PDB file of C-alpha atoms and ligand atoms in Angstrom:
ATOM      1  CA  MET N1030       4.100  18.048   3.205  1.00  0.00           C
ATOM      2  CA  ARG N1031       2.825  15.367   0.818  1.00  0.00           C
ATOM      3  CA  ILE N1032       2.829  12.152   2.793  1.00  0.00           C
ATOM      4  CA  ALA N1033       1.660   8.624   1.957  1.00  0.00           C
ATOM      5  CA  LEU N1034       0.708   5.691   4.131  1.00  0.00           C
ATOM      6  CA  PHE N1035       1.979   2.417   2.698  1.00  0.00           C
ATOM      7  CA  GLY N1036       0.755  -0.470   4.820  1.00  0.00           C
ATOM      8  CA  GLY N1037       1.423  -4.142   4.340  1.00  0.00           C
ATOM      9  CA  SER N1038       2.596  -7.363   5.902  1.00  0.00           C
ATOM     10  CA  PHE N1039       6.131  -6.742   4.614  1.00  0.00           C
ATOM     11  CA  ASP N1040       7.018 -10.321   5.411  1.00  0.00           C
ATOM     12  CA  PRO N1041       9.639  -9.681   4.055  1.00  0.00           C
ATOM     13  CA  PRO N1042       9.791  -6.237   2.417  1.00  0.00           C
ATOM     14  CA  HIS N1043      11.116  -6.576  -1.157  1.00  0.00           C
ATOM     15  CA  SER N1044      12.029  -4.647  -4.277  1.00  0.00           C
ATOM     16  CA  GLY N1045       8.372  -4.476  -5.377  1.00  0.00           C
ATOM     17  CA  HIS N1046       7.532  -2.515  -2.224  1.00  0.00           C
ATOM     18  CA  ILE N1047      10.526  -0.200  -2.524  1.00  0.00           C
ATOM     19  CA  GLY N1048      10.044   0.170  -6.275  1.00  0.00           C
ATOM     20  CA  ILE N1049       6.401   1.247  -6.150  1.00  0.00           C
ATOM     21  CA  ALA N1050       7.027   3.537  -3.160  1.00  0.00           C
ATOM     22  CA  MET N1051       9.877   5.305  -4.972  1.00  0.00           C
ATOM     23  CA  ALA N1052       7.802   5.544  -8.174  1.00  0.00           C
ATOM     24  CA  ALA N1053       5.019   7.204  -6.149  1.00  0.00           C
ATOM     25  CA  VAL N1054       7.557   9.606  -4.591  1.00  0.00           C
ATOM     26  CA  GLU N1055       8.925  10.618  -7.971  1.00  0.00           C
ATOM     27  CA  ARG N1056       5.705  10.802  -9.958  1.00  0.00           C
ATOM     28  CA  LEU N1057       3.483  12.460  -7.355  1.00  0.00           C
ATOM     29  CA  HIS N1058       6.218  14.522  -5.705  1.00  0.00           C
ATOM     30  CA  LEU N1059       5.738  12.964  -2.295  1.00  0.00           C
ATOM     31  CA  ASP N1060       7.934  14.130   0.563  1.00  0.00           C
ATOM     32  CA  ARG N1061       7.554  10.995   2.635  1.00  0.00           C
ATOM     33  CA  VAL N1062       6.164   7.474   2.451  1.00  0.00           C
ATOM     34  CA  LEU N1063       5.415   5.808   5.766  1.00  0.00           C
ATOM     35  CA  MET N1064       6.109   2.104   5.339  1.00  0.00           C
ATOM     36  CA  ALA N1065       3.959   0.674   8.093  1.00  0.00           C
ATOM     37  CA  PRO N1066       3.983  -3.042   8.869  1.00  0.00           C
ATOM     38  CA  VAL N1067       0.471  -4.043   9.877  1.00  0.00           C
ATOM     39  CA  GLY N1068      -0.102  -5.567  13.313  1.00  0.00           C
ATOM     40  CA  ARG N1069      -3.052  -7.859  12.530  1.00  0.00           C
ATOM     41  CA  GLN N1070      -4.166  -8.010   8.948  1.00  0.00           C
ATOM     42  CA  PRO N1071      -7.955  -8.600   8.691  1.00  0.00           C
ATOM     43  CA  LEU N1072      -7.780 -10.050   5.175  1.00  0.00           C
ATOM     44  CA  LYS N1073      -4.966 -12.497   5.946  1.00  0.00           C
ATOM     45  CA  ARG N1074      -6.559 -14.060   9.022  1.00  0.00           C
ATOM     46  CA  ASP N1075      -5.426 -17.604   8.365  1.00  0.00           C
ATOM     47  CA  GLN N1076      -1.882 -16.746   7.383  1.00  0.00           C
ATOM     48  CA  ALA N1077       0.821 -16.963  10.042  1.00  0.00           C
ATOM     49  CA  GLN N1078       3.055 -13.914  10.008  1.00  0.00           C
ATOM     50  CA  SER N1079       6.535 -13.270  11.288  1.00  0.00           C
ATOM     51  CA  PRO N1080       6.515 -11.331  14.565  1.00  0.00           C
ATOM     52  CA  TYR N1081       5.758  -7.621  14.189  1.00  0.00           C
ATOM     53  CA  GLU N1082       9.156  -6.615  15.633  1.00  0.00           C
ATOM     54  CA  ASP N1083      10.982  -8.638  12.985  1.00  0.00           C
ATOM     55  CA  ARG N1084       8.894  -7.214  10.139  1.00  0.00           C
ATOM     56  CA  MET N1085       9.524  -3.714  11.479  1.00  0.00           C
ATOM     57  CA  ALA N1086      13.281  -4.376  11.715  1.00  0.00           C
ATOM     58  CA  MET N1087      13.317  -5.626   8.107  1.00  0.00           C
ATOM     59  CA  VAL N1088      11.355  -2.584   6.896  1.00  0.00           C
ATOM     60  CA  GLN N1089      13.911  -0.332   8.611  1.00  0.00           C
ATOM     61  CA  LEU N1090      16.712  -2.143   6.799  1.00  0.00           C
ATOM     62  CA  ALA N1091      14.873  -2.006   3.460  1.00  0.00           C
ATOM     63  CA  CYS N1092      14.204   1.752   3.777  1.00  0.00           C
ATOM     64  CA  ALA N1093      17.853   2.591   4.503  1.00  0.00           C
ATOM     65  CA  GLY N1094      19.306   4.386   1.507  1.00  0.00           C
ATOM     66  CA  HIS N1095      15.884   5.638   0.329  1.00  0.00           C
ATOM     67  CA  PRO N1096      15.453   8.801   2.419  1.00  0.00           C
ATOM     68  CA  PRO N1097      11.800   9.533   1.518  1.00  0.00           C
ATOM     69  CA  LEU N1098      10.841   6.067   2.796  1.00  0.00           C
ATOM     70  CA  VAL N1099      10.450   5.826   6.555  1.00  0.00           C
ATOM     71  CA  ALA N1100       9.513   2.830   8.684  1.00  0.00           C
ATOM     72  CA  SER N1101       6.437   3.717  10.740  1.00  0.00           C
ATOM     73  CA  ALA N1102       4.731   2.152  13.759  1.00  0.00           C
ATOM     74  CA  ILE N1103       1.393   3.828  12.968  1.00  0.00           C
ATOM     75  CA  ASP N1104      -0.146   0.401  12.222  1.00  0.00           C
ATOM     76  CA  ALA N1105       1.413  -1.464  15.173  1.00  0.00           C
ATOM     77  CA  PRO N1106      -0.554  -4.242  16.914  1.00  0.00           C
ATOM     78  CA  GLN N1107      -3.499  -2.901  18.940  1.00  0.00           C
ATOM     79  CA  PRO N1108      -3.195  -3.324  22.714  1.00  0.00           C
ATOM     80  CA  ASP N1109      -6.433  -5.331  22.780  1.00  0.00           C
ATOM     81  CA  GLY N1110      -5.408  -7.576  19.860  1.00  0.00           C
ATOM     82  CA  ARG N1111      -7.970  -6.075  17.480  1.00  0.00           C
ATOM     83  CA  TYR N1112      -7.441  -6.135  13.717  1.00  0.00           C
ATOM     84  CA  ASN N1113      -5.797  -3.102  12.134  1.00  0.00           C
ATOM     85  CA  TYR N1114      -8.052  -1.353   9.634  1.00  0.00           C
ATOM     86  CA  THR N1115      -6.677   1.100   7.066  1.00  0.00           C
ATOM     87  CA  TYR N1116      -9.644   3.424   7.687  1.00  0.00           C
ATOM     88  CA  ASP N1117      -8.653   3.791  11.372  1.00  0.00           C
ATOM     89  CA  THR N1118      -4.966   4.165  10.542  1.00  0.00           C
ATOM     90  CA  LEU N1119      -5.686   6.934   8.021  1.00  0.00           C
ATOM     91  CA  GLN N1120      -7.870   8.703  10.600  1.00  0.00           C
ATOM     92  CA  ARG N1121      -5.099   8.515  13.190  1.00  0.00           C
ATOM     93  CA  LEU N1122      -2.554   9.742  10.709  1.00  0.00           C
ATOM     94  CA  ARG N1123      -4.714  12.678   9.619  1.00  0.00           C
ATOM     95  CA  GLU N1124      -4.874  13.847  13.213  1.00  0.00           C
ATOM     96  CA  THR N1125      -1.097  14.222  13.254  1.00  0.00           C
ATOM     97  CA  LEU N1126      -0.946  16.331  10.067  1.00  0.00           C
ATOM     98  CA  SER N1127      -0.966  20.105   9.676  1.00  0.00           C
ATOM     99  CA  ALA N1128      -3.535  22.043   7.662  1.00  0.00           C
ATOM    100  CA  GLY N1129      -1.420  22.316   4.508  1.00  0.00           C
ATOM    101  CA  ASP N1130      -0.421  18.637   4.438  1.00  0.00           C
ATOM    102  CA  LYS N1131      -1.857  16.228   1.882  1.00  0.00           C
ATOM    103  CA  LEU N1132      -2.410  12.578   2.736  1.00  0.00           C
ATOM    104  CA  PHE N1133      -2.145   9.693   0.268  1.00  0.00           C
ATOM    105  CA  CYS N1134      -2.596   5.952   0.659  1.00  0.00           C
ATOM    106  CA  LEU N1135      -0.446   3.677  -1.499  1.00  0.00           C
ATOM    107  CA  VAL N1136      -1.480   0.130  -2.423  1.00  0.00           C
ATOM    108  CA  GLY N1137      -0.648  -2.421  -5.099  1.00  0.00           C
ATOM    109  CA  ALA N1138      -3.277  -3.250  -7.700  1.00  0.00           C
ATOM    110  CA  ASP N1139      -3.990  -6.652  -6.104  1.00  0.00           C
ATOM    111  CA  SER N1140      -5.213  -4.826  -2.992  1.00  0.00           C
ATOM    112  CA  LEU N1141      -7.740  -2.980  -5.127  1.00  0.00           C
ATOM    113  CA  GLN N1142      -9.293  -6.340  -5.924  1.00  0.00           C
ATOM    114  CA  THR N1143     -10.231  -6.849  -2.272  1.00  0.00           C
ATOM    115  CA  LEU N1144     -11.224  -3.249  -1.618  1.00  0.00           C
ATOM    116  CA  HIS N1145     -14.950  -3.974  -1.412  1.00  0.00           C
ATOM    117  CA  HIS N1146     -14.235  -6.207   1.638  1.00  0.00           C
ATOM    118  CA  TRP N1147     -12.357  -3.457   3.456  1.00  0.00           C
ATOM    119  CA  HIS N1148     -13.782  -1.921   6.613  1.00  0.00           C
ATOM    120  CA  ARG N1149     -15.473   1.410   5.695  1.00  0.00           C
ATOM    121  CA  ALA N1150     -13.866   1.280   2.271  1.00  0.00           C
ATOM    122  CA  ALA N1151     -15.917   4.077   0.692  1.00  0.00           C
ATOM    123  CA  GLU N1152     -15.043   6.417   3.557  1.00  0.00           C
ATOM    124  CA  ALA N1153     -11.382   5.414   3.494  1.00  0.00           C
ATOM    125  CA  LEU N1154     -11.331   6.524  -0.137  1.00  0.00           C
ATOM    126  CA  ILE N1155     -11.938  10.131   0.868  1.00  0.00           C
ATOM    127  CA  LEU N1156      -9.696  10.234   3.919  1.00  0.00           C
ATOM    128  CA  ALA N1157      -6.742  10.238   1.537  1.00  0.00           C
ATOM    129  CA  GLU N1158      -5.987  10.316  -2.162  1.00  0.00           C
ATOM    130  CA  TRP N1159      -5.296   6.738  -3.230  1.00  0.00           C
ATOM    131  CA  ILE N1160      -2.342   5.664  -5.295  1.00  0.00           C
ATOM    132  CA  VAL N1161      -2.705   2.275  -6.958  1.00  0.00           C
ATOM    133  CA  ALA N1162       0.475   0.771  -8.384  1.00  0.00           C
ATOM    134  CA  ALA N1163       0.233  -1.778 -11.180  1.00  0.00           C
ATOM    135  CA  ARG N1164       1.399  -5.275 -10.324  1.00  0.00           C
ATOM    136  CA  PRO N1165       2.037  -8.013 -12.900  1.00  0.00           C
ATOM    137  CA  GLY N1166      -1.201  -9.889 -13.454  1.00  0.00           C
ATOM    138  CA  PHE N1167      -3.416  -7.134 -12.102  1.00  0.00           C
ATOM    139  CA  ILE N1168      -4.877  -4.203 -14.039  1.00  0.00           C
ATOM    140  CA  PRO N1169      -2.827  -4.275 -17.222  1.00  0.00           C
ATOM    141  CA  GLU N1170      -2.036  -1.025 -18.921  1.00  0.00           C
ATOM    142  CA  ALA N1171      -5.095  -0.201 -20.945  1.00  0.00           C
ATOM    143  CA  SER N1172      -7.119   2.595 -22.379  1.00  0.00           C
ATOM    144  CA  GLU N1173      -8.830   5.064 -20.039  1.00  0.00           C
ATOM    145  CA  GLU N1174     -12.189   3.512 -20.939  1.00  0.00           C
ATOM    146  CA  ALA N1175     -11.034  -0.043 -20.137  1.00  0.00           C
ATOM    147  CA  LEU N1176      -9.542   1.085 -16.834  1.00  0.00           C
ATOM    148  CA  GLU N1177     -12.692   2.922 -15.852  1.00  0.00           C
ATOM    149  CA  GLU N1178     -14.713  -0.159 -16.678  1.00  0.00           C
ATOM    150  CA  ALA N1179     -12.394  -2.355 -14.576  1.00  0.00           C
ATOM    151  CA  LEU N1180     -12.573   0.096 -11.693  1.00  0.00           C
ATOM    152  CA  GLU N1181     -16.368   0.084 -11.691  1.00  0.00           C
ATOM    153  CA  THR N1182     -16.254  -3.591 -10.724  1.00  0.00           C
ATOM    154  CA  LEU N1183     -13.594  -3.078  -8.036  1.00  0.00           C
ATOM    155  CA  LEU N1184     -14.739   0.046  -6.230  1.00  0.00           C
ATOM    156  CA  PRO N1185     -17.035  -0.309  -3.203  1.00  0.00           C
ATOM    157  CA  ALA N1186     -20.780  -0.204  -3.912  1.00  0.00           C
ATOM    158  CA  GLY N1187     -21.997   3.256  -4.827  1.00  0.00           C
ATOM    159  CA  VAL N1188     -18.566   4.670  -5.577  1.00  0.00           C
ATOM    160  CA  HIS N1189     -17.846   5.623  -9.184  1.00  0.00           C
ATOM    161  CA  SER N1190     -14.833   6.914 -11.034  1.00  0.00           C
ATOM    162  CA  SER N1191     -14.904   9.568 -13.724  1.00  0.00           C
ATOM    163  CA  GLN N1192     -12.928  12.215 -15.570  1.00  0.00           C
ATOM    164  CA  PRO N1193      -9.734  10.256 -16.256  1.00  0.00           C
ATOM    165  CA  GLU N1194      -6.758  12.486 -16.822  1.00  0.00           C
ATOM    166  CA  ARG N1195      -3.351  11.267 -17.905  1.00  0.00           C
ATOM    167  CA  GLY N1196      -0.050  12.747 -16.803  1.00  0.00           C
ATOM    168  CA  GLU N1197       3.536  11.565 -16.911  1.00  0.00           C
ATOM    169  CA  GLY N1198       3.492   8.108 -15.372  1.00  0.00           C
ATOM    170  CA  TRP N1199       0.020   8.410 -13.867  1.00  0.00           C
ATOM    171  CA  LEU N1200      -3.665   8.280 -14.637  1.00  0.00           C
ATOM    172  CA  ARG N1201      -5.895  10.207 -12.253  1.00  0.00           C
ATOM    173  CA  LEU N1202      -9.582   9.573 -11.702  1.00  0.00           C
ATOM    174  CA  ARG N1203     -12.158  11.419  -9.703  1.00  0.00           C
ATOM    175  CA  LEU N1204     -14.226   9.333  -7.276  1.00  0.00           C
ATOM    176  CA  THR N1205     -17.767  10.129  -6.304  1.00  0.00           C
ATOM    177  CA  GLY N1206     -20.138   8.290  -4.021  1.00  0.00           C
ATOM    178  CA  PRO N1207     -22.663   8.578  -1.226  1.00  0.00           C
ATOM    179  CA  SER N1208     -20.156   9.519   1.451  1.00  0.00           C
ATOM    180  CA  MET N1209     -18.438  11.894  -0.936  1.00  0.00           C
ATOM    181  CA  ALA N1210     -20.961  14.716  -1.129  1.00  0.00           C
ATOM    182  CA  PRO N1211     -19.686  18.250  -0.616  1.00  0.00           C
ATOM    183  CA  SER N1212     -19.175  18.825   3.097  1.00  0.00           C
ATOM    184  CA  GLU N1213     -21.051  21.455   5.097  1.00  0.00           C
ATOM    185  CA  SER N1214     -18.010  23.690   4.990  1.00  0.00           C
ATOM    186  CA  GLY N1215     -18.283  23.628   1.223  1.00  0.00           C
ATOM    187  CA  ASN N1216     -14.965  21.814   0.866  1.00  0.00           C
ATOM    188  CA  SER N1217     -14.965  19.161  -1.800  1.00  0.00           C
ATOM    189  CA  ARG N1218     -15.079  15.684  -0.309  1.00  0.00           C
ATOM    190  CA  GLN N1219     -14.580  13.967  -3.578  1.00  0.00           C
ATOM    191  CA  GLY N1220     -11.980  11.274  -3.710  1.00  0.00           C
ATOM    192  CA  ARG N1221      -9.125  10.921  -6.113  1.00  0.00           C
ATOM    193  CA  LEU N1222      -7.404   7.804  -7.286  1.00  0.00           C
ATOM    194  CA  TRP N1223      -4.052   7.834  -9.026  1.00  0.00           C
ATOM    195  CA  LEU N1224      -3.021   4.798 -11.046  1.00  0.00           C
ATOM    196  CA  LEU N1225       0.650   4.164 -11.755  1.00  0.00           C
ATOM    197  CA  PRO N1226       0.011   1.927 -14.730  1.00  0.00           C
ATOM    198  CA  ASP N1227       3.403   0.850 -16.085  1.00  0.00           C
ATOM    199  CA  LEU N1228       5.131  -0.752 -13.081  1.00  0.00           C
ATOM    200  CA  HIS N1229       6.230  -4.392 -13.403  1.00  0.00           C
ATOM    201  CA  TYR N1230       7.831  -5.680 -10.238  1.00  0.00           C
ATOM    202  CA  ASP N1231       7.436  -9.400 -10.611  1.00  0.00           C
ATOM    203  CA  VAL N1232       8.168 -10.325  -7.010  1.00  0.00           C
ATOM    204  CA  SER N1233       6.064 -11.456  -4.055  1.00  0.00           C
ATOM    205  CA  ALA N1234       6.771 -12.037  -0.379  1.00  0.00           C
ATOM    206  CA  THR N1235       5.226 -15.507  -0.695  1.00  0.00           C
ATOM    207  CA  ASP N1236       7.879 -16.567  -3.241  1.00  0.00           C
ATOM    208  CA  LEU N1237      10.648 -14.967  -1.199  1.00  0.00           C
ATOM    209  CA  ARG N1238       9.607 -16.804   1.976  1.00  0.00           C
ATOM    210  CA  ALA N1239       9.880 -20.082   0.048  1.00  0.00           C
ATOM    211  CA  ALA N1240      13.274 -19.084  -1.361  1.00  0.00           C
ATOM    212  CA  LEU N1241      14.567 -18.036   2.062  1.00  0.00           C
ATOM    213  CA  ALA N1242      13.443 -21.360   3.525  1.00  0.00           C
ATOM    214  CA  ASP N1243      15.651 -23.122   0.991  1.00  0.00           C
ATOM    215  CA  GLU N1244      19.229 -22.630   2.129  1.00  0.00           C
ATOM    216  CA  SER N1245      20.626 -23.449  -1.282  1.00  0.00           C
ATOM    217  CA  ALA N1246      18.469 -20.916  -3.127  1.00  0.00           C
ATOM    218  CA  GLY N1247      20.294 -17.792  -4.233  1.00  0.00           C
ATOM    219  CA  ILE N1248      18.152 -14.694  -4.116  1.00  0.00           C
ATOM    220  CA  PRO N1249      19.114 -11.904  -6.502  1.00  0.00           C
ATOM    221  CA  GLN N1250      19.959  -8.610  -4.851  1.00  0.00           C
ATOM    222  CA  ARG N1251      17.580  -6.858  -7.244  1.00  0.00           C
ATOM    223  CA  VAL N1252      14.576  -8.559  -5.613  1.00  0.00           C
ATOM    224  CA  LEU N1253      15.637  -8.644  -1.954  1.00  0.00           C
ATOM    225  CA  ASP N1254      18.002  -6.296  -0.127  1.00  0.00           C
ATOM    226  CA  PRO N1255      20.903  -8.487   1.137  1.00  0.00           C
ATOM    227  CA  ARG N1256      20.572  -6.898   4.611  1.00  0.00           C
ATOM    228  CA  VAL N1257      16.948  -8.025   4.762  1.00  0.00           C
ATOM    229  CA  ALA N1258      17.878 -11.503   3.548  1.00  0.00           C
ATOM    230  CA  GLU N1259      20.608 -11.724   6.184  1.00  0.00           C
ATOM    231  CA  TYR N1260      18.236 -10.577   8.936  1.00  0.00           C
ATOM    232  CA  ALA N1261      15.623 -13.146   7.918  1.00  0.00           C
ATOM    233  CA  ARG N1262      18.171 -15.968   7.815  1.00  0.00           C
ATOM    234  CA  GLU N1263      19.891 -14.977  11.071  1.00  0.00           C
ATOM    235  CA  HIS N1264      16.554 -14.919  12.881  1.00  0.00           C
ATOM    236  CA  GLY N1265      15.332 -18.099  11.191  1.00  0.00           C
ATOM    237  CA  LEU N1266      12.121 -16.352  10.147  1.00  0.00           C
ATOM    238  CA  TYR N1267      11.246 -18.651   7.287  1.00  0.00           C
ATOM    239  CA  ASP N1268      13.030 -21.837   8.261  1.00  0.00           C
ATOM    240  CA  ARG N1269      11.069 -24.990   7.549  1.00  0.00           C
ATOM    241  CA  THR N1270      10.045 -26.715  10.762  1.00  0.00           C
TER     242      THR N1270
HETATM  243  P1  ATP B1491       2.345 -11.907   0.128  1.00  0.00           P
HETATM  244  O1  ATP B1491       2.983 -12.612  -1.040  1.00  0.00           O
HETATM  245  O2  ATP B1491       2.741 -12.427   1.475  1.00  0.00           O
HETATM  246  O3  ATP B1491       0.846 -11.753  -0.030  1.00  0.00           O
HETATM  247  P2  ATP B1491       3.104  -9.283  -0.930  1.00  0.00           P
HETATM  248  O4  ATP B1491       4.360  -9.511  -1.731  1.00  0.00           O
HETATM  249  O5  ATP B1491       1.827  -9.113  -1.709  1.00  0.00           O
HETATM  250  O6  ATP B1491       2.957 -10.411   0.166  1.00  0.00           O
HETATM  251  P3  ATP B1491       2.399  -7.340   1.094  1.00  0.00           P
HETATM  252  O7  ATP B1491       3.255  -6.984   2.247  1.00  0.00           O
HETATM  253  O8  ATP B1491       1.194  -8.136   1.350  1.00  0.00           O
HETATM  254  O9  ATP B1491       3.366  -8.042   0.005  1.00  0.00           O
HETATM  255  O10 ATP B1491       2.043  -6.055   0.260  1.00  0.00           O
HETATM  256  C1  ATP B1491       1.913  -4.758   0.789  1.00  0.00           C
HETATM  257  C2  ATP B1491       1.427  -3.868  -0.327  1.00  0.00           C
HETATM  258  O11 ATP B1491       2.387  -3.854  -1.391  1.00  0.00           O
HETATM  259  C3  ATP B1491       0.107  -4.301  -0.955  1.00  0.00           C
HETATM  260  O12 ATP B1491      -0.658  -3.139  -1.234  1.00  0.00           O
HETATM  261  C4  ATP B1491       0.538  -4.986  -2.238  1.00  0.00           C
HETATM  262  O13 ATP B1491      -0.460  -4.868  -3.222  1.00  0.00           O
HETATM  263  C5  ATP B1491       1.758  -4.188  -2.619  1.00  0.00           C
HETATM  264  N1  ATP B1491       2.726  -4.982  -3.394  1.00  0.00           N
HETATM  265  C6  ATP B1491       3.437  -6.042  -2.953  1.00  0.00           C
HETATM  266  N2  ATP B1491       4.233  -6.520  -3.919  1.00  0.00           N
HETATM  267  C7  ATP B1491       4.019  -5.764  -5.020  1.00  0.00           C
HETATM  268  C8  ATP B1491       4.545  -5.779  -6.369  1.00  0.00           C
HETATM  269  N3  ATP B1491       5.431  -6.695  -6.761  1.00  0.00           N
HETATM  270  N4  ATP B1491       4.083  -4.832  -7.230  1.00  0.00           N
HETATM  271  C9  ATP B1491       3.159  -3.907  -6.827  1.00  0.00           C
HETATM  272  N5  ATP B1491       2.639  -3.854  -5.577  1.00  0.00           N
HETATM  273  C10 ATP B1491       3.054  -4.765  -4.688  1.00  0.00           C
END
């Protein structure tokens, strides 16, 4: 089974999320993408979020009709209120997999820009193969050399990318770094990063929250699933106070 973790606030989940998840499914032949709303997001400390249960309910609605996408509680709030770190979530997920399974971690290109602040980022990069989806304004489609150069500035200290290889709809790079030496068992512990360079979903949850707060604003179905919009409005998630 080829399975990807796709974490996020999903407040609300939108067509950008579904679009990049389905592109990853098709291009990398994934069997399943776990869309996991995050309990407490360490890098969005000051931002109020809708309750976890509501974000989970909206993710369930957004995944309906896209069978490889499954809402997952793997990143649910911690009982002691601690932040949720992707490194820990990937570890937990790995423990549930069988020997032949392959684990991926899907993020948008804007997340790559904060990667060096992530908890145990270099180690997280070898717990799974990373899939980075282009997002308008971040990592434009460019030559292999330009992308490698951009990545050098974004990857955690000591981690380097090399050997770019292009396939249909993806660019794959090998990652090497201090925590990526061959393991004692002789298995390669090198990381791999897959870029999906030509995706242009010009939508953000921030804009959608503003649009949902404005009762008169019409939101096109192509950016927000009407069932998600209805849920958000019925529960008054983004009403102005
Ligand atoms: P906000 O506007 O509240 O910051 P968001 O739209 O960025 O939200 P998140 O739930 O924070 O959505 O994103 C979860 C993941 O999805 C992140 O890895 C983010 O990079 C990615 N993502 C979100 N929107 C897009 C998009 N339009 N294109 C590509 N990736 C996206």
